[in-house]
Coordinates of C-alpha atoms in Angstrom, one line a residue:
Chain A
X1284 CA 80.1 -56.0 -9.3
X1285 CA 79.2 -53.0 -7.3
X1286 CA 80.1 -52.5 -3.6
X1287 CA 79.3 -49.7 -1.2
X1288 CA 81.4 -48.9 1.8
X1289 CA 80.7 -46.8 4.9
X1290 CA 83.0 -45.8 7.7
X1291 CA 83.2 -45.8 10.5
X1292 CA 80.8 -48.5 11.5
X1293 CA 80.1 -47.1 14.9
X1294 CA 80.9 -43.7 16.4
X1295 CA 80.4 -42.1 19.8
X1296 CA 80.9 -38.4 19.9
X1297 CA 80.2 -35.7 22.5
X1298 CA 77.7 -32.9 21.9
X1299 CA 79.3 -30.0 20.1
X1300 CA 82.0 -32.0 18.4
X1301 CA 82.4 -32.2 14.6
X1302 CA 81.3 -35.1 12.4
X1303 CA 82.5 -36.7 9.2
X1304 CA 81.0 -39.9 7.8
X1305 CA 82.3 -41.2 4.5
X1306 CA 80.6 -43.4 1.8
X1307 CA 82.3 -44.7 -1.3
X1308 CA 80.9 -46.8 -4.1
X1309 CA 83.0 -49.2 -6.3
X1310 CA 82.2 -50.7 -9.6
X1311 CA 79.9 -48.0 -11.1
X1312 CA 80.3 -44.5 -12.4
X1313 CA 78.1 -41.4 -12.1
X1314 CA 75.8 -42.9 -9.5
X1315 CA 73.1 -41.0 -7.6
X1316 CA 74.2 -41.0 -4.0
X1317 CA 72.0 -40.7 -0.9
X1318 CA 72.3 -40.1 2.9
X1319 CA 69.5 -41.4 5.1
X1320 CA 69.0 -41.3 8.9
X1321 CA 67.1 -43.9 10.8
X1322 CA 66.3 -42.8 14.4
X1323 CA 65.5 -45.4 17.0
X1324 CA 62.1 -46.9 16.3
X1325 CA 61.4 -44.6 13.3
X1326 CA 61.5 -44.8 9.6
X1327 CA 64.1 -43.7 7.1
X1328 CA 64.5 -40.0 6.7
X1329 CA 66.2 -38.8 3.5
X1330 CA 68.8 -36.2 4.4
X1331 CA 70.7 -35.4 1.1
X1332 CA 71.0 -36.7 -2.4
X1333 CA 73.5 -36.0 -5.1
X1334 CA 73.2 -36.6 -8.9
X1335 CA 76.8 -35.7 -9.6
X1336 CA 80.1 -34.2 -8.3
X1337 CA 79.4 -31.0 -6.3
X1338 CA 75.6 -31.3 -6.8
X1339 CA 73.8 -31.7 -3.5
X1340 CA 70.1 -31.5 -2.7
X1341 CA 69.1 -31.1 0.9
X1342 CA 65.8 -32.5 2.0
X1343 CA 65.7 -31.5 5.7
X1344 CA 67.0 -28.2 7.1
X1345 CA 69.3 -29.2 10.0
X1346 CA 72.6 -29.3 11.6
X1347 CA 74.2 -31.5 8.8
X1348 CA 75.8 -30.9 5.4
X1349 CA 76.9 -33.1 2.6
X1350 CA 79.6 -33.0 0.0
X1351 CA 80.6 -35.0 -3.1
X1352 CA 84.2 -34.3 -3.8
X1353 CA 84.6 -37.2 -6.2
X1354 CA 82.2 -39.2 -8.4
X1355 CA 82.0 -42.2 -6.1
X1356 CA 82.5 -40.5 -2.7
X1357 CA 79.8 -38.9 -0.5
X1358 CA 80.6 -37.2 2.8
X1359 CA 78.2 -36.3 5.6
X1360 CA 79.4 -33.6 8.0
X1361 CA 78.5 -31.5 10.9
X1362 CA 80.4 -28.7 12.6
X1363 CA 78.7 -29.2 16.0
X1364 CA 76.7 -32.3 16.9
X1365 CA 73.5 -32.2 18.8
X1366 CA 71.9 -35.0 20.9
X1367 CA 69.2 -35.3 18.3
X1368 CA 71.8 -36.2 15.6
X1369 CA 72.1 -39.7 17.2
X1370 CA 70.9 -42.4 14.9
X1371 CA 71.8 -45.0 12.2
X1372 CA 73.1 -43.3 9.1
X1373 CA 72.8 -45.1 5.8
X1374 CA 74.4 -44.3 2.5
X1375 CA 72.8 -45.6 -0.7
X1376 CA 73.4 -45.5 -4.4
X1377 CA 71.4 -45.8 -7.6
X1378 CA 73.2 -46.3 -10.9
X1379 CA 70.9 -47.7 -13.5
X1380 CA 68.7 -44.9 -14.7
X1381 CA 66.4 -47.3 -16.4
X1382 CA 65.5 -49.6 -13.5
X1383 CA 66.2 -47.0 -10.7
X1384 CA 67.0 -49.6 -8.2
X1385 CA 68.6 -48.4 -5.0
X1386 CA 71.3 -50.2 -3.0
X1387 CA 72.4 -49.6 0.6
X1388 CA 75.6 -49.6 2.5
X1389 CA 76.1 -51.3 5.9
X1390 CA 75.4 -48.1 7.9
X1391 CA 77.1 -46.1 10.6
X1392 CA 75.7 -46.1 14.2
X1393 CA 76.2 -42.6 15.7
X1394 CA 75.7 -42.0 19.4
X1395 CA 76.0 -38.4 20.6
X1396 CA 76.6 -38.2 24.3
Chain B
X1280 CA 53.4 -35.3 -2.0
X1281 CA 53.8 -39.0 -2.2
X1282 CA 53.1 -40.9 1.1
X1283 CA 53.8 -44.6 1.6
X1284 CA 52.1 -46.6 4.4
X1285 CA 52.9 -50.1 5.6
X1286 CA 50.4 -52.0 7.7
X1287 CA 50.7 -53.8 10.0
X1288 CA 53.7 -52.2 11.8
X1289 CA 54.5 -55.6 13.4
X1290 CA 53.5 -59.2 12.7
X1291 CA 54.2 -62.4 14.6
X1292 CA 53.5 -65.7 12.9
X1293 CA 54.4 -69.4 13.5
X1294 CA 57.0 -71.0 11.3
X1295 CA 55.6 -72.5 8.1
X1296 CA 52.8 -70.0 7.7
X1297 CA 52.2 -68.1 4.5
X1298 CA 51.9 -64.3 5.0
X1299 CA 51.3 -61.1 3.2
X1300 CA 52.8 -57.7 3.9
X1301 CA 51.1 -54.6 2.6
X1302 CA 52.3 -51.3 1.1
X1303 CA 50.1 -48.5 0.0
X1304 CA 51.0 -45.2 -1.8
X1305 CA 49.0 -42.1 -2.4
X1306 CA 50.3 -41.0 -5.8
X1307 CA 49.8 -43.7 -8.5
X1308 CA 52.2 -42.1 -10.9
X1309 CA 55.1 -44.3 -9.7
X1310 CA 57.9 -45.5 -11.9
X1311 CA 58.7 -48.5 -9.8
X1312 CA 58.3 -50.0 -6.3
X1313 CA 61.1 -51.8 -4.4
X1314 CA 60.9 -54.1 -1.4
X1315 CA 63.7 -54.3 1.1
X1316 CA 64.7 -56.3 4.1
X1317 CA 66.5 -54.9 7.1
X1318 CA 68.0 -57.0 9.8
X1319 CA 68.7 -55.3 13.2
X1320 CA 71.7 -53.0 13.0
X1321 CA 72.2 -53.6 9.3
X1322 CA 71.7 -51.8 6.0
X1323 CA 68.8 -52.5 3.7
X1324 CA 68.9 -55.5 1.3
X1325 CA 67.0 -55.2 -1.9
X1326 CA 64.5 -58.1 -2.4
X1327 CA 62.4 -57.3 -5.4
X1328 CA 61.9 -54.4 -7.8
X1329 CA 58.6 -54.1 -9.7
X1330 CA 58.4 -51.7 -12.6
X1331 CA 55.1 -49.8 -13.0
X1332 CA 54.3 -51.8 -16.2
X1333 CA 54.6 -55.1 -14.3
X1334 CA 52.0 -56.8 -12.1
X1335 CA 54.4 -59.0 -10.1
X1336 CA 57.9 -60.3 -9.5
X1337 CA 59.0 -63.5 -7.9
X1338 CA 62.2 -64.5 -6.2
X1339 CA 62.3 -67.9 -4.4
X1340 CA 59.6 -67.9 -1.7
X1341 CA 58.9 -64.2 -2.2
X1342 CA 56.3 -62.8 -4.6
X1343 CA 55.6 -59.1 -4.9
X1344 CA 52.5 -57.8 -6.7
X1345 CA 51.7 -54.3 -7.8
X1346 CA 48.3 -52.7 -8.4
X1347 CA 49.2 -49.2 -9.4
X1348 CA 45.6 -48.0 -10.0
X1349 CA 44.7 -48.8 -6.4
X1350 CA 48.0 -47.6 -5.0
X1351 CA 48.9 -51.0 -3.4
X1352 CA 51.6 -53.6 -3.4
X1353 CA 51.8 -56.8 -1.4
X1354 CA 54.8 -59.0 -0.5
X1355 CA 53.8 -62.6 -0.2
X1356 CA 56.2 -64.9 1.8
X1357 CA 55.5 -68.6 1.4
X1358 CA 56.3 -71.1 4.1
X1359 CA 57.9 -68.6 6.5
X1360 CA 61.0 -69.5 8.4
X1361 CA 62.6 -68.0 11.5
X1362 CA 65.4 -66.6 9.2
X1363 CA 62.7 -64.4 7.6
X1364 CA 62.4 -62.4 10.8
X1365 CA 63.4 -58.9 9.9
X1366 CA 61.8 -55.5 9.1
X1367 CA 60.5 -55.2 5.6
X1368 CA 60.3 -51.8 3.9
X1369 CA 58.8 -50.7 0.6
X1370 CA 59.8 -47.7 -1.4
X1371 CA 58.5 -46.0 -4.5
X1372 CA 60.0 -43.6 -7.1
X1373 CA 57.7 -41.3 -8.9
X1374 CA 57.8 -39.8 -12.4
X1375 CA 57.8 -36.4 -10.8
X1376 CA 61.3 -36.9 -9.5
X1377 CA 63.4 -39.8 -10.6
X1378 CA 66.1 -38.9 -8.0
X1379 CA 64.0 -39.4 -4.9
X1380 CA 62.7 -42.5 -3.1
X1381 CA 59.7 -42.5 -0.8
X1382 CA 59.8 -45.1 2.0
X1383 CA 57.2 -46.7 4.2
X1384 CA 58.0 -47.1 7.9
X1385 CA 58.2 -50.9 7.6
X1386 CA 56.6 -54.0 8.9
X1387 CA 58.6 -55.9 11.6
X1388 CA 58.1 -59.6 11.1
X1389 CA 58.8 -62.2 13.7
X1390 CA 58.6 -65.9 12.7
X1391 CA 58.4 -68.1 15.7
X1392 CA 60.0 -71.6 15.6

């Protein structure tokens, strides 16, 4: 069966510090991978998605970047965090390109102080 | 651009009541619609997936229907329980871009004992 991992689970970082969040998927190959952000009291915002290694689509111009160095690994980064980067970051995957069903990881709570 | 709306934003019902959550979308050219549940501080859990060719899907006490022509889906929860308390989100994927999901902002459900 497929499993998706995210780490860390929680993170408190000062403004101006770098960020690296990691997501890995097990039990599938060549999945689509997604990064979403959920700010307090708001809906899901799609940040990036990837259809393959090294292929990144950015949905929102911002302070963040994403990379996919391996088939089942997706990384969200920032060189300098802003207060507005605080939120709940969710990684998701979609593997079956017939059903197009999406599955989510447990999330990372980021607080920028 | 596809827009997904969920009304109401919040709902409070006594235990045992049957209830309906609504999801509407502006572009009827969807490929599928997916309902999720999110508990506080957690990732999204997939509940039901309806393909555009289907009218409904059932899982236990949950029944999701889809009327593509009118741009609507409903999630029916029978005999609600306090454990059903969570935020429910719907998402669609359109034929214009099979790699991108459009989410509603969710309905926060509280089932009172």
